[in-house]
PDB file of C-alpha atoms in Angstrom:
ATOM      1  CA  MET A   1     103.424  81.510  89.792  1.00 36.00           C
ATOM      2  CA  MET A   2     100.423  82.632  91.764  1.00 39.00           C
ATOM      3  CA  PRO A   3      97.492  83.925  89.713  1.00 39.00           C
ATOM      4  CA  SER A   4      97.837  87.650  89.160  1.00 40.00           C
ATOM      5  CA  THR A   5      94.298  88.802  89.823  1.00 43.00           C
ATOM      6  CA  GLY A   6      92.715  90.926  92.479  1.00 44.00           C
ATOM      7  CA  GLN A   7      91.578  87.736  94.163  1.00 50.00           C
ATOM      8  CA  ALA A   8      94.975  86.051  94.373  1.00 56.00           C
ATOM      9  CA  SER A   9      95.088  83.199  96.829  1.00 72.00           C
ATOM     10  CA  VAL A  10      96.958  83.738 100.050  1.00 78.00           C
ATOM     11  CA  PRO A  11      98.150  80.654 101.939  1.00 83.00           C
ATOM     12  CA  PRO A  12      96.529  80.061 105.339  1.00 87.00           C
ATOM     13  CA  GLY A  13      98.075  81.987 108.191  1.00 88.00           C
ATOM     14  CA  PHE A  14      99.366  84.865 106.083  1.00 88.00           C
ATOM     15  CA  ARG A  15      98.030  88.358 106.734  1.00 88.00           C
ATOM     16  CA  PHE A  16      98.720  91.451 104.682  1.00 90.00           C
ATOM     17  CA  HIS A  17     100.332  93.913 107.086  1.00 89.00           C
ATOM     18  CA  PRO A  18     102.637  95.947 104.841  1.00 92.00           C
ATOM     19  CA  THR A  19     104.853  98.721 106.107  1.00 91.00           C
ATOM     20  CA  ASP A  20     104.596 102.205 104.581  1.00 93.00           C
ATOM     21  CA  GLU A  21     107.845 101.493 102.796  1.00 92.00           C
ATOM     22  CA  GLU A  22     106.538  98.233 101.283  1.00 92.00           C
ATOM     23  CA  LEU A  23     103.338  99.918 100.130  1.00 94.00           C
ATOM     24  CA  LEU A  24     105.163 102.736  98.416  1.00 92.00           C
ATOM     25  CA  TYR A  25     108.367 101.179  97.233  1.00 89.00           C
ATOM     26  CA  TYR A  26     107.057  97.790  96.197  1.00 91.00           C
ATOM     27  CA  TYR A  27     103.314  97.921  95.477  1.00 93.00           C
ATOM     28  CA  LEU A  28     102.739 101.479  94.307  1.00 93.00           C
ATOM     29  CA  ARG A  29     106.015 101.775  92.427  1.00 91.00           C
ATOM     30  CA  LYS A  30     105.300  98.558  90.504  1.00 92.00           C
ATOM     31  CA  LYS A  31     101.720  99.616  89.879  1.00 91.00           C
ATOM     32  CA  VAL A  32     102.576 102.954  88.305  1.00 89.00           C
ATOM     33  CA  SER A  33     105.291 101.372  86.150  1.00 90.00           C
ATOM     34  CA  TYR A  34     103.011  98.474  85.077  1.00 90.00           C
ATOM     35  CA  GLU A  35     105.400  95.893  86.534  1.00 90.00           C
ATOM     36  CA  ALA A  36     104.101  92.513  87.732  1.00 88.00           C
ATOM     37  CA  ILE A  37     103.291  92.294  91.430  1.00 86.00           C
ATOM     38  CA  ASP A  38     104.156  88.949  93.079  1.00 79.00           C
ATOM     39  CA  LEU A  39     100.840  88.343  94.765  1.00 80.00           C
ATOM     40  CA  ASP A  40      98.530  90.960  93.353  1.00 79.00           C
ATOM     41  CA  VAL A  41      96.129  91.431  96.226  1.00 87.00           C
ATOM     42  CA  ILE A  42      95.468  95.172  96.011  1.00 92.00           C
ATOM     43  CA  ARG A  43      92.389  95.962  93.955  1.00 92.00           C
ATOM     44  CA  GLU A  44      91.624  99.070  91.947  1.00 92.00           C
ATOM     45  CA  VAL A  45      88.535 100.917  93.062  1.00 92.00           C
ATOM     46  CA  ASP A  46      86.747 104.155  92.276  1.00 91.00           C
ATOM     47  CA  LEU A  47      86.754 105.850  95.626  1.00 89.00           C
ATOM     48  CA  ASN A  48      83.914 108.215  94.724  1.00 89.00           C
ATOM     49  CA  LYS A  49      81.595 105.298  94.034  1.00 91.00           C
ATOM     50  CA  LEU A  50      82.276 103.305  97.199  1.00 93.00           C
ATOM     51  CA  GLU A  51      81.445 104.003 100.804  1.00 95.00           C
ATOM     52  CA  PRO A  52      84.115 103.002 103.330  1.00 95.00           C
ATOM     53  CA  TRP A  53      82.040 100.063 104.556  1.00 94.00           C
ATOM     54  CA  ASP A  54      81.749  98.736 100.979  1.00 94.00           C
ATOM     55  CA  LEU A  55      85.537  98.346 100.909  1.00 92.00           C
ATOM     56  CA  LYS A  56      85.395  95.550 103.502  1.00 89.00           C
ATOM     57  CA  ASP A  57      84.104  93.023 100.979  1.00 89.00           C
ATOM     58  CA  LYS A  58      85.650  94.561  97.912  1.00 90.00           C
ATOM     59  CA  CYS A  59      89.179  94.580  99.301  1.00 91.00           C
ATOM     60  CA  LYS A  60      89.142  91.345 101.271  1.00 88.00           C
ATOM     61  CA  ILE A  61      92.494  89.523 101.300  1.00 85.00           C
ATOM     62  CA  GLY A  62      92.462  85.854 102.237  1.00 75.00           C
ATOM     63  CA  SER A  63      90.069  84.481 104.823  1.00 71.00           C
ATOM     64  CA  GLY A  64      91.343  85.920 108.090  1.00 70.00           C
ATOM     65  CA  PRO A  65      89.895  88.753 110.148  1.00 75.00           C
ATOM     66  CA  GLN A  66      90.762  92.157 108.672  1.00 84.00           C
ATOM     67  CA  ASN A  67      90.785  95.689 110.051  1.00 88.00           C
ATOM     68  CA  ASP A  68      92.590  97.403 107.200  1.00 92.00           C
ATOM     69  CA  TRP A  69      91.691  97.383 103.524  1.00 94.00           C
ATOM     70  CA  TYR A  70      94.045  98.305 100.717  1.00 95.00           C
ATOM     71  CA  PHE A  71      93.246  99.624  97.262  1.00 95.00           C
ATOM     72  CA  PHE A  72      94.571 101.570  94.316  1.00 94.00           C
ATOM     73  CA  SER A  73      92.590 104.566  93.200  1.00 91.00           C
ATOM     74  CA  HIS A  74      93.000 107.356  90.671  1.00 85.00           C
ATOM     75  CA  LYS A  75      92.612 110.869  91.947  1.00 78.00           C
ATOM     76  CA  ASP A  76      89.491 112.533  90.633  1.00 69.00           C
ATOM     77  CA  LYS A  77      89.818 116.296  90.240  1.00 65.00           C
ATOM     78  CA  LYS A  78      86.900 118.321  91.574  1.00 66.00           C
ATOM     79  CA  TYR A  79      87.089 120.691  88.646  1.00 64.00           C
ATOM     80  CA  PRO A  80      88.872 119.823  85.383  1.00 65.00           C
ATOM     81  CA  THR A  81      91.187 122.804  85.703  1.00 66.00           C
ATOM     82  CA  GLY A  82      91.728 122.815  89.462  1.00 64.00           C
ATOM     83  CA  THR A  83      94.041 121.004  91.829  1.00 62.00           C
ATOM     84  CA  ARG A  84      91.482 120.263  94.546  1.00 65.00           C
ATOM     85  CA  THR A  85      90.468 116.646  94.798  1.00 68.00           C
ATOM     86  CA  ASN A  86      86.888 115.455  94.897  1.00 72.00           C
ATOM     87  CA  ARG A  87      86.639 112.976  97.733  1.00 84.00           C
ATOM     88  CA  ALA A  88      82.858 112.783  98.019  1.00 90.00           C
ATOM     89  CA  THR A  89      80.812 109.584  97.934  1.00 92.00           C
ATOM     90  CA  THR A  90      77.028 109.191  97.958  1.00 93.00           C
ATOM     91  CA  ALA A  91      76.891 109.029 101.738  1.00 95.00           C
ATOM     92  CA  GLY A  92      79.592 111.490 102.699  1.00 95.00           C
ATOM     93  CA  PHE A  93      83.128 112.726 102.077  1.00 94.00           C
ATOM     94  CA  TRP A  94      86.771 112.194 103.060  1.00 94.00           C
ATOM     95  CA  LYS A  95      88.479 115.135 104.734  1.00 94.00           C
ATOM     96  CA  ALA A  96      92.204 115.482 105.310  1.00 94.00           C
ATOM     97  CA  THR A  97      93.387 115.725 108.893  1.00 95.00           C
ATOM     98  CA  GLY A  98      96.752 116.559 110.402  1.00 95.00           C
ATOM     99  CA  ARG A  99      99.941 116.913 108.445  1.00 96.00           C
ATOM    100  CA  ASP A 100     101.209 114.728 105.647  1.00 95.00           C
ATOM    101  CA  LYS A 101     103.970 112.390 106.810  1.00 95.00           C
ATOM    102  CA  ALA A 102     107.127 111.833 104.769  1.00 95.00           C
ATOM    103  CA  ILE A 103     108.005 108.171 104.130  1.00 93.00           C
ATOM    104  CA  HIS A 104     111.698 107.330 104.059  1.00 91.00           C
ATOM    105  CA  LEU A 105     113.638 104.222 103.114  1.00 88.00           C
ATOM    106  CA  SER A 106     115.805 102.777 105.869  1.00 82.00           C
ATOM    107  CA  ASN A 107     118.761 104.518 104.195  1.00 82.00           C
ATOM    108  CA  SER A 108     116.773 107.725 104.834  1.00 86.00           C
ATOM    109  CA  LYS A 109     115.984 108.488 101.177  1.00 89.00           C
ATOM    110  CA  ARG A 110     112.536 110.091 100.963  1.00 91.00           C
ATOM    111  CA  ILE A 111     110.262 108.099  98.650  1.00 91.00           C
ATOM    112  CA  GLY A 112     106.845 109.581  99.203  1.00 93.00           C
ATOM    113  CA  MET A 113     104.176 110.995 101.464  1.00 94.00           C
ATOM    114  CA  ARG A 114     101.262 109.702 103.502  1.00 95.00           C
ATOM    115  CA  LYS A 115      98.122 111.786 103.967  1.00 95.00           C
ATOM    116  CA  THR A 116      95.518 110.924 106.616  1.00 96.00           C
ATOM    117  CA  LEU A 117      91.815 111.493 105.978  1.00 95.00           C
ATOM    118  CA  VAL A 118      88.665 110.976 108.028  1.00 96.00           C
ATOM    119  CA  PHE A 119      85.254 110.032 106.633  1.00 96.00           C
ATOM    120  CA  TYR A 120      82.260 112.255 107.404  1.00 96.00           C
ATOM    121  CA  THR A 121      78.700 111.346 106.540  1.00 96.00           C
ATOM    122  CA  GLY A 122      76.602 114.157 105.036  1.00 94.00           C
ATOM    123  CA  ARG A 123      77.837 117.115 103.006  1.00 90.00           C
ATOM    124  CA  ALA A 124      80.729 119.531 103.637  1.00 85.00           C
ATOM    125  CA  PRO A 125      81.050 121.877 105.462  1.00 85.00           C
ATOM    126  CA  HIS A 126      78.600 120.014 107.714  1.00 89.00           C
ATOM    127  CA  GLY A 127      78.726 116.284 108.178  1.00 93.00           C
ATOM    128  CA  GLN A 128      79.126 113.783 110.972  1.00 96.00           C
ATOM    129  CA  LYS A 129      82.596 112.501 111.747  1.00 96.00           C
ATOM    130  CA  THR A 130      83.019 108.704 111.669  1.00 96.00           C
ATOM    131  CA  ASP A 131      85.715 106.262 112.850  1.00 95.00           C
ATOM    132  CA  TRP A 132      86.811 105.530 109.283  1.00 96.00           C
ATOM    133  CA  ILE A 133      90.390 106.580 108.623  1.00 96.00           C
ATOM    134  CA  MET A 134      92.142 106.532 105.258  1.00 96.00           C
ATOM    135  CA  HIS A 135      95.847 106.755 104.566  1.00 96.00           C
ATOM    136  CA  GLU A 136      96.682 107.978 101.105  1.00 95.00           C
ATOM    137  CA  TYR A 137     100.189 107.252  99.841  1.00 95.00           C
ATOM    138  CA  ARG A 138     101.808 109.073  97.004  1.00 92.00           C
ATOM    139  CA  LEU A 139     105.219 108.587  95.447  1.00 91.00           C
ATOM    140  CA  GLU A 140     107.422 111.613  94.977  1.00 84.00           C
ATOM    141  CA  ASP A 141     106.609 113.141  91.573  1.00 71.00           C
ATOM    142  CA  ASP A 142     103.619 110.997  90.794  1.00 56.00           C
ATOM    143  CA  THR A 143      99.886 111.270  91.140  1.00 54.00           C
ATOM    144  CA  THR A 144      98.813 107.640  91.362  1.00 61.00           C
ATOM    145  CA  GLU A 145      97.908 106.638  94.862  1.00 69.00           C
ATOM    146  CA  ILE A 146      97.576 103.631  97.013  1.00 73.00           C
ATOM    147  CA  GLN A 147      95.093 103.945  99.798  1.00 74.00           C
ATOM    148  CA  THR A 148      94.270 102.012 102.915  1.00 76.00           C
ATOM    149  CA  THR A 149      91.139 102.360 104.919  1.00 77.00           C
ATOM    150  CA  SER A 150      90.688 101.252 108.461  1.00 75.00           C
ATOM    151  CA  LEU A 151      87.912 101.397 110.958  1.00 67.00           C
TER     152      LEU A 151
ATOM    153  CA  MET B   1     103.840  77.140  92.200  1.00 36.00           C
ATOM    154  CA  MET B   2     105.953  78.643  94.914  1.00 39.00           C
ATOM    155  CA  PRO B   3     109.085  76.682  95.796  1.00 39.00           C
ATOM    156  CA  SER B   4     108.268  74.159  98.500  1.00 40.00           C
ATOM    157  CA  THR B   5     111.301  74.573 100.724  1.00 43.00           C
ATOM    158  CA  GLY B   6     111.819  75.867 104.221  1.00 44.00           C
ATOM    159  CA  GLN B   7     112.906  79.157 102.672  1.00 50.00           C
ATOM    160  CA  ALA B   8     109.832  79.729 100.502  1.00 56.00           C
ATOM    161  CA  SER B   9     109.485  83.288  99.298  1.00 72.00           C
ATOM    162  CA  VAL B  10     106.787  85.419 100.816  1.00 78.00           C
ATOM    163  CA  PRO B  11     105.614  88.477  98.860  1.00 83.00           C
ATOM    164  CA  PRO B  12     106.366  91.868 100.443  1.00 87.00           C
ATOM    165  CA  GLY B  13     103.866  92.958 103.057  1.00 89.00           C
ATOM    166  CA  PHE B  14     102.769  89.488 104.090  1.00 88.00           C
ATOM    167  CA  ARG B  15     103.376  88.354 107.650  1.00 88.00           C
ATOM    168  CA  PHE B  16     102.795  84.894 109.032  1.00 90.00           C
ATOM    169  CA  HIS B  17     100.283  85.338 111.859  1.00 89.00           C
ATOM    170  CA  PRO B  18      98.365  82.066 111.859  1.00 92.00           C
ATOM    171  CA  THR B  19      95.505  81.327 114.219  1.00 91.00           C
ATOM    172  CA  ASP B  20      95.628  78.227 116.434  1.00 93.00           C
ATOM    173  CA  GLU B  21      93.074  76.679 114.126  1.00 92.00           C
ATOM    174  CA  GLU B  22      95.179  77.336 111.012  1.00 92.00           C
ATOM    175  CA  LEU B  23      98.294  75.921 112.662  1.00 94.00           C
ATOM    176  CA  LEU B  24      96.560  72.726 113.701  1.00 92.00           C
ATOM    177  CA  TYR B  25      94.033  72.126 110.999  1.00 89.00           C
ATOM    178  CA  TYR B  26      96.049  73.251 108.000  1.00 91.00           C
ATOM    179  CA  TYR B  27      99.788  73.109 108.720  1.00 93.00           C
ATOM    180  CA  LEU B  28     100.113  70.302 111.266  1.00 93.00           C
ATOM    181  CA  ARG B  29      97.412  68.143 109.725  1.00 91.00           C
ATOM    182  CA  LYS B  30      99.065  68.355 106.292  1.00 92.00           C
ATOM    183  CA  LYS B  31     102.482  67.765 107.800  1.00 91.00           C
ATOM    184  CA  VAL B  32     101.568  64.541 109.568  1.00 89.00           C
ATOM    185  CA  SER B  33      99.764  63.211 106.504  1.00 90.00           C
ATOM    186  CA  TYR B  34     102.640  64.176 104.159  1.00 90.00           C
ATOM    187  CA  GLU B  35     100.382  66.461 102.115  1.00 90.00           C
ATOM    188  CA  ALA B  36     101.833  69.437 100.227  1.00 88.00           C
ATOM    189  CA  ILE B  37     101.692  72.749 102.065  1.00 86.00           C
ATOM    190  CA  ASP B  38     100.949  75.796  99.855  1.00 79.00           C
ATOM    191  CA  LEU B  39     103.765  77.987 101.052  1.00 80.00           C
ATOM    192  CA  ASP B  40     105.938  75.707 103.125  1.00 79.00           C
ATOM    193  CA  VAL B  41     107.426  78.191 105.549  1.00 87.00           C
ATOM    194  CA  ILE B  42     107.570  76.106 108.728  1.00 92.00           C
ATOM    195  CA  ARG B  43     110.918  74.401 109.180  1.00 92.00           C
ATOM    196  CA  GLU B  44     111.689  71.153 110.963  1.00 92.00           C
ATOM    197  CA  VAL B  45     114.085  71.532 113.850  1.00 92.00           C
ATOM    198  CA  ASP B  46     115.515  69.379 116.614  1.00 91.00           C
ATOM    199  CA  LEU B  47     114.411  71.261 119.667  1.00 89.00           C
ATOM    200  CA  ASN B  48     116.987  69.626 121.934  1.00 89.00           C
ATOM    201  CA  LYS B  49     119.816  70.929 119.771  1.00 91.00           C
ATOM    202  CA  LEU B  50     118.665  74.549 119.495  1.00 93.00           C
ATOM    203  CA  GLU B  51     118.438  77.298 122.054  1.00 95.00           C
ATOM    204  CA  PRO B  52     115.383  79.566 121.787  1.00 95.00           C
ATOM    205  CA  TRP B  53     117.493  82.458 120.474  1.00 94.00           C
ATOM    206  CA  ASP B  54     118.867  80.227 117.691  1.00 94.00           C
ATOM    207  CA  LEU B  55     115.335  79.851 116.349  1.00 92.00           C
ATOM    208  CA  LYS B  56     115.223  83.531 115.336  1.00 89.00           C
ATOM    209  CA  ASP B  57     117.476  82.961 112.337  1.00 89.00           C
ATOM    210  CA  LYS B  58     116.553  79.353 111.698  1.00 90.00           C
ATOM    211  CA  CYS B  59     112.831  80.028 111.486  1.00 91.00           C
ATOM    212  CA  LYS B  60     112.824  83.414 109.782  1.00 88.00           C
ATOM    213  CA  ILE B  61     109.892  83.959 107.409  1.00 84.00           C
ATOM    214  CA  GLY B  62     110.220  86.701 104.828  1.00 75.00           C
ATOM    215  CA  SER B  63     112.052  89.916 105.591  1.00 71.00           C
ATOM    216  CA  GLY B  64     109.796  91.693 108.067  1.00 70.00           C
ATOM    217  CA  PRO B  65     110.261  92.071 111.802  1.00 76.00           C
ATOM    218  CA  GLN B  66     109.295  88.897 113.685  1.00 84.00           C
ATOM    219  CA  ASN B  67     108.397  88.158 117.289  1.00 88.00           C
ATOM    220  CA  ASP B  68     107.144  84.613 116.839  1.00 92.00           C
ATOM    221  CA  TRP B  69     108.948  81.692 115.251  1.00 94.00           C
ATOM    222  CA  TYR B  70     107.263  78.539 114.022  1.00 95.00           C
ATOM    223  CA  PHE B  71     108.726  75.063 113.639  1.00 95.00           C
ATOM    224  CA  PHE B  72     107.900  71.388 113.452  1.00 94.00           C
ATOM    225  CA  SER B  73     109.630  69.131 115.912  1.00 91.00           C
ATOM    226  CA  HIS B  74     109.477  65.466 116.875  1.00 85.00           C
ATOM    227  CA  LYS B  75     108.995  64.709 120.518  1.00 78.00           C
ATOM    228  CA  ASP B  76     112.058  63.131 122.047  1.00 69.00           C
ATOM    229  CA  LYS B  77     111.253  60.733 124.874  1.00 64.00           C
ATOM    230  CA  LYS B  78     113.424  61.146 127.948  1.00 65.00           C
ATOM    231  CA  TYR B  79     113.585  57.406 128.421  1.00 63.00           C
ATOM    232  CA  PRO B  80     112.794  54.934 125.644  1.00 65.00           C
ATOM    233  CA  THR B  81     110.062  53.295 127.708  1.00 66.00           C
ATOM    234  CA  GLY B  82     108.623  56.336 129.427  1.00 64.00           C
ATOM    235  CA  THR B  83     106.102  58.997 128.501  1.00 62.00           C
ATOM    236  CA  ARG B  84     108.012  62.003 129.867  1.00 65.00           C
ATOM    237  CA  THR B  85     109.448  64.286 127.254  1.00 68.00           C
ATOM    238  CA  ASN B  86     113.038  65.476 127.229  1.00 72.00           C
ATOM    239  CA  ARG B  87     112.927  69.211 126.661  1.00 84.00           C
ATOM    240  CA  ALA B  88     116.500  70.062 127.614  1.00 90.00           C
ATOM    241  CA  THR B  89     118.946  72.001 125.441  1.00 92.00           C
ATOM    242  CA  THR B  90     122.615  72.734 126.108  1.00 93.00           C
ATOM    243  CA  ALA B  91     121.821  76.006 127.859  1.00 95.00           C
ATOM    244  CA  GLY B  92     118.622  75.111 129.685  1.00 95.00           C
ATOM    245  CA  PHE B  93     115.224  73.453 129.491  1.00 94.00           C
ATOM    246  CA  TRP B  94     111.568  74.053 128.611  1.00 94.00           C
ATOM    247  CA  LYS B  95     109.076  73.631 131.430  1.00 94.00           C
ATOM    248  CA  ALA B  96     105.320  73.413 131.038  1.00 94.00           C
ATOM    249  CA  THR B  97     103.243  76.101 132.708  1.00 95.00           C
ATOM    250  CA  GLY B  98      99.518  76.468 133.257  1.00 95.00           C
ATOM    251  CA  ARG B  99      96.916  74.199 131.769  1.00 96.00           C
ATOM    252  CA  ASP B 100      96.730  72.867 128.238  1.00 95.00           C
ATOM    253  CA  LYS B 101      94.153  74.722 126.157  1.00 95.00           C
ATOM    254  CA  ALA B 102      91.734  72.902 123.875  1.00 95.00           C
ATOM    255  CA  ILE B 103      91.589  74.192 120.295  1.00 93.00           C
ATOM    256  CA  HIS B 104      88.210  74.083 118.591  1.00 91.00           C
ATOM    257  CA  LEU B 105      87.051  74.701 115.036  1.00 88.00           C
ATOM    258  CA  SER B 106      84.506  77.475 114.638  1.00 82.00           C
ATOM    259  CA  ASN B 107      81.848  74.751 114.485  1.00 82.00           C
ATOM    260  CA  SER B 108      83.096  73.826 117.992  1.00 86.00           C
ATOM    261  CA  LYS B 109      84.662  70.474 117.021  1.00 89.00           C
ATOM    262  CA  ARG B 110      87.775  69.914 119.144  1.00 91.00           C
ATOM    263  CA  ILE B 111      90.817  69.360 116.959  1.00 91.00           C
ATOM    264  CA  GLY B 112      93.744  69.497 119.335  1.00 93.00           C
ATOM    265  CA  MET B 113      95.506  70.986 122.313  1.00 94.00           C
ATOM    266  CA  ARG B 114      97.972  73.766 123.022  1.00 95.00           C
ATOM    267  CA  LYS B 115     100.542  73.468 125.787  1.00 95.00           C
ATOM    268  CA  THR B 116     102.495  76.494 127.038  1.00 96.00           C
ATOM    269  CA  LEU B 117     106.111  76.161 128.143  1.00 95.00           C
ATOM    270  CA  VAL B 118     108.686  78.579 129.545  1.00 96.00           C
ATOM    271  CA  PHE B 119     112.433  78.384 128.954  1.00 96.00           C
ATOM    272  CA  TYR B 120     114.779  78.262 131.956  1.00 96.00           C
ATOM    273  CA  THR B 121     118.537  78.503 131.696  1.00 96.00           C
ATOM    274  CA  GLY B 122     120.495  76.034 133.840  1.00 94.00           C
ATOM    275  CA  ARG B 123     119.435  72.578 134.962  1.00 90.00           C
ATOM    276  CA  ALA B 124     116.133  71.413 136.538  1.00 85.00           C
ATOM    277  CA  PRO B 125     114.999  71.639 139.287  1.00 85.00           C
ATOM    278  CA  HIS B 126     117.062  74.841 139.479  1.00 89.00           C
ATOM    279  CA  GLY B 127     117.364  77.228 136.590  1.00 93.00           C
ATOM    280  CA  GLN B 128     116.647  80.831 135.788  1.00 96.00           C
ATOM    281  CA  LYS B 129     113.333  81.699 134.203  1.00 96.00           C
ATOM    282  CA  THR B 130     113.505  83.610 130.889  1.00 96.00           C
ATOM    283  CA  ASP B 131     110.972  85.528 128.767  1.00 95.00           C
ATOM    284  CA  TRP B 132     110.939  82.796 126.108  1.00 96.00           C
ATOM    285  CA  ILE B 133     107.528  81.184 125.733  1.00 96.00           C
ATOM    286  CA  MET B 134     106.710  78.166 123.591  1.00 96.00           C
ATOM    287  CA  HIS B 135     103.307  76.970 122.471  1.00 96.00           C
ATOM    288  CA  GLU B 136     103.210  73.308 121.570  1.00 95.00           C
ATOM    289  CA  TYR B 137     100.288  72.180 119.436  1.00 95.00           C
ATOM    290  CA  ARG B 138      99.171  68.604 119.140  1.00 92.00           C
ATOM    291  CA  LEU B 139      96.378  67.119 117.081  1.00 91.00           C
ATOM    292  CA  GLU B 140      93.939  64.809 118.798  1.00 84.00           C
ATOM    293  CA  ASP B 141      95.335  61.259 118.609  1.00 71.00           C
ATOM    294  CA  ASP B 142      98.692  62.143 117.199  1.00 56.00           C
ATOM    295  CA  THR B 143     102.141  62.784 118.555  1.00 53.00           C
ATOM    296  CA  THR B 144     103.655  65.105 115.946  1.00 61.00           C
ATOM    297  CA  GLU B 145     103.792  68.670 117.082  1.00 69.00           C
ATOM    298  CA  ILE B 146     104.017  72.127 115.728  1.00 72.00           C
ATOM    299  CA  GLN B 147     105.655  74.614 117.990  1.00 75.00           C
ATOM    300  CA  THR B 148     105.917  78.348 118.127  1.00 76.00           C
ATOM    301  CA  THR B 149     108.362  80.272 120.220  1.00 77.00           C
ATOM    302  CA  SER B 150     108.061  83.870 121.163  1.00 75.00           C
ATOM    303  CA  LEU B 151     110.048  86.277 123.216  1.00 67.00           C
TER     304      LEU B 151
END
């Protein structure tokens, strides 16, 4: 068995390019049910404590060039009683853009949703838009998320 | 350890997209020296007995969509005494195109060459050009090759 740590070793030549379906139905589903993941390459991070550019090192997989970084993160509520999510970091904040996209299995069963967010430096409602994009995946009826960031 | 067969299992989300350097310096170098390969996904085939489209199934890696197929193959000399290579199959033949490209390590050391070939159906010197491209990698001072085909 391969070591089951965040720094699992990936054989040369392999790149992590999962489909939405693989992220949701394999990685996130196993994560929320505490099942073992074959090659456990997705790290847990606290998204409020990391800037997007910090994720490059933190979420490195293997030795190849990488333009997407994957991580698990718990949603942090802005107010204990509210439903709005606090997506601020020290340098800026993540802001949702566009519509959430439904993710279906090939047999057309809906398994979850994908939200797209953009990183702004500064403080809302001001702030300077950046090229950092995040996709946030959630399973139907669950609040644990898997997230990918790309520049 | 992962099973060391041609059908090694690849965790979900991983795709085999090796660089020229990884193909030569890791996979081919280990192959010719009979060293173990971490996740032995590259099969040995007899290129004269397989048409390019047969390689799709034969050289499948994991379950994801694939546009490149990788294999090891021994060069078959056209005539026992000659240096020309027999690259004919039942349906056609592979013909070299362009110049061979030198492959360097990042420290600029030259480790091998890459030849590009195109598949023609029919018999040389006639034949109908197809969209099948093969890259043939050879280490410096060695005759064993790794080959990748793509459509």
